[in-house]
Short mmCIF file of C-alpha atoms in Angstrom, two decimals:
data_model
loop_
_atom_site.label_atom_id
_atom_site.label_comp_id
_atom_site.label_asym_id
_atom_site.label_seq_id
_atom_site.Cartn_x
_atom_site.Cartn_y
_atom_site.Cartn_z
CA UNK A 30 154.90 155.48 1.21
CA UNK A 31 151.54 156.89 2.91
CA UNK A 32 149.79 160.00 1.65
CA UNK A 33 151.29 163.28 2.75
CA UNK A 34 148.85 164.51 5.43
CA UNK A 35 150.68 167.34 6.76
CA UNK A 36 148.81 170.68 6.95
CA UNK A 37 148.91 172.54 3.68
CA UNK A 38 151.51 175.35 3.52
CA UNK A 39 150.37 178.98 4.19
CA UNK A 40 150.79 181.47 1.65
CA UNK A 41 154.65 182.40 1.12
CA UNK A 42 155.76 179.50 3.19
CA UNK A 43 157.05 177.75 0.08
CA UNK A 44 159.38 180.58 -0.83
CA UNK A 45 160.49 180.76 2.78
CA UNK A 46 161.32 177.16 2.87
CA UNK A 47 163.09 177.36 -0.37
CA UNK A 48 165.35 180.22 1.10
CA UNK A 49 165.93 178.25 4.28
CA UNK A 50 167.23 175.06 2.27
CA UNK A 51 169.85 177.40 0.82
CA UNK A 52 170.81 178.75 4.29
CA UNK A 53 171.02 175.65 6.38
CA UNK A 54 173.25 175.50 9.64
CA UNK A 55 176.14 173.03 9.69
CA UNK A 56 174.14 170.67 12.05
CA UNK A 57 171.19 170.77 9.66
CA UNK A 58 173.62 169.99 6.69
CA UNK A 59 175.25 166.98 8.38
CA UNK A 60 171.81 165.41 9.43
CA UNK A 61 170.40 166.04 5.84
CA UNK A 62 173.51 164.09 4.29
CA UNK A 63 172.55 161.29 6.72
CA UNK A 64 168.71 161.40 6.21
CA UNK A 65 168.66 161.73 2.59
CA UNK A 66 170.06 158.17 2.15
CA UNK A 67 166.82 156.93 3.42
CA UNK A 68 167.92 155.45 6.74
CA UNK A 69 165.53 152.30 7.78
CA UNK A 70 163.74 153.03 4.37
CA UNK A 71 162.18 156.30 5.74
CA UNK A 72 161.99 159.08 3.56
CA UNK A 73 162.64 162.40 4.98
CA UNK A 74 162.16 166.07 3.59
CA UNK A 75 164.19 168.93 4.55
CA UNK A 76 162.71 172.57 5.41
CA UNK A 77 159.19 171.11 4.80
CA UNK A 78 156.52 173.90 4.74
CA UNK A 79 153.52 173.09 6.72
CA UNK A 80 150.78 175.63 8.04
CA UNK A 81 152.49 178.79 9.01
CA UNK A 82 155.65 176.70 10.09
CA UNK A 83 158.69 175.43 8.29
CA UNK A 84 159.86 172.02 9.75
CA UNK A 85 163.68 171.35 9.50
CA UNK A 86 162.96 167.64 8.63
CA UNK A 87 159.81 165.71 8.09
CA UNK A 88 158.91 162.14 7.69
CA UNK A 89 155.53 161.94 6.46
CA UNK A 90 155.07 158.10 6.76
CA UNK A 91 155.77 158.43 10.57
CA UNK A 92 154.17 161.77 10.95
CA UNK A 93 157.32 163.00 12.81
CA UNK A 94 158.77 166.37 12.63
CA UNK A 95 162.75 166.78 13.41
CA UNK A 96 163.81 170.10 14.87
CA UNK A 97 167.42 170.88 15.15
CA UNK A 98 167.83 173.44 17.84
CA UNK A 99 170.59 175.82 18.43
CA UNK A 100 171.44 177.69 21.60
CA UNK A 101 168.98 180.48 20.52
CA UNK A 102 166.09 178.19 21.40
CA UNK A 103 166.90 178.49 25.07
CA UNK A 104 166.54 182.10 25.40
CA UNK A 105 163.91 184.74 25.50
CA UNK A 106 160.52 183.75 24.48
CA UNK A 107 161.70 180.95 22.24
CA UNK A 108 160.79 177.95 24.36
CA UNK A 109 157.43 179.34 24.74
CA UNK A 110 157.07 179.80 21.07
CA UNK A 111 158.33 176.33 20.32
CA UNK A 112 155.86 174.82 22.82
CA UNK A 113 152.98 176.58 21.06
CA UNK A 114 154.43 175.26 17.65
CA UNK A 115 154.60 171.83 18.99
CA UNK A 116 151.35 171.78 20.27
CA UNK A 117 149.85 172.98 16.89
CA UNK A 118 151.58 170.01 15.27
CA UNK A 119 150.37 167.62 17.97
CA UNK A 120 146.87 168.76 17.62
CA UNK A 121 147.15 167.55 13.93
CA UNK A 122 148.76 164.31 14.64
CA UNK A 123 152.37 165.13 14.10
CA UNK A 124 155.04 164.62 16.83
CA UNK A 125 158.09 166.83 17.07
CA UNK A 126 161.46 165.41 18.03
CA UNK A 127 163.67 168.40 19.11
CA UNK A 128 167.65 167.64 18.89
CA UNK A 129 170.28 169.88 20.34
CA UNK A 130 172.52 170.96 17.52
CA UNK A 131 175.49 170.23 19.74
CA UNK A 132 174.36 166.52 19.90
CA UNK A 133 174.20 166.49 16.12
CA UNK A 134 177.79 167.70 15.81
CA UNK A 135 179.01 165.44 18.67
CA UNK A 136 177.59 162.01 17.52
CA UNK A 137 175.64 161.97 14.36
CA UNK A 138 175.40 158.21 14.05
CA UNK A 139 173.57 157.99 17.61
CA UNK A 140 171.23 160.95 16.46
CA UNK A 141 170.42 159.31 13.35
CA UNK A 142 169.62 155.88 15.02
CA UNK A 143 167.42 157.68 17.60
CA UNK A 144 165.54 159.30 14.69
CA UNK A 145 165.03 156.20 12.99
CA UNK A 146 163.81 154.36 16.20
CA UNK A 147 161.24 157.21 16.96
CA UNK A 148 159.93 157.31 13.25
CA UNK A 149 159.75 153.37 13.22
CA UNK A 150 157.76 153.58 16.72
CA UNK A 151 155.33 155.80 14.95
CA UNK A 152 154.71 153.83 11.57
CA UNK A 153 151.22 152.41 11.25
CA UNK A 154 151.00 148.71 11.42
CA UNK A 155 149.68 148.48 7.84
CA UNK A 156 148.96 150.87 5.03
CA UNK A 157 145.27 151.92 4.44
CA UNK A 158 143.71 150.35 1.63
CA UNK A 159 143.61 152.65 -1.68
CA UNK A 160 140.05 154.20 -2.39
CA UNK A 161 138.43 151.78 -4.73
CA UNK A 162 140.98 149.20 -4.26
CA UNK A 163 140.20 145.53 -3.04
CA UNK A 164 138.08 144.92 -0.12
CA UNK A 165 139.79 143.42 2.94
CA UNK A 166 140.28 139.73 2.96
CA UNK A 167 137.52 138.90 5.40
CA UNK A 168 134.95 140.39 3.16
CA UNK A 169 136.23 137.95 0.45
CA UNK A 170 135.58 134.95 2.62
CA UNK A 171 139.24 134.57 3.12
CA UNK A 172 141.06 134.47 6.51
#
């Protein structure tokens, strides 16, 4: 597992995230029950505070945020607010995968397979060396 490189939570965001964990929607609960089993060997966090925002789910290794959007996300100013939020995370190297709550309810297995595929595609080819760890093999004369 790579070091968590998500932006630090703003003041009060942790308390808000804990409250949201107790008030998850049915699609979020169903998705969490699938993601907590670490599909594809990936670790996911739920209601993860990052900056001024709380991500529904977050895979630190893949730097992938998963948002389950209900019908309310298509009304009023929500699409614009979601776009600003997604751009904020993209500037910090975190991709956002938005899923319709109806899709989670309709075919959870397909949704989980899609999430794992997206996350695996974003994984680095190798883990960076630990600070103070051994030098790369080519520096030791090995090939």
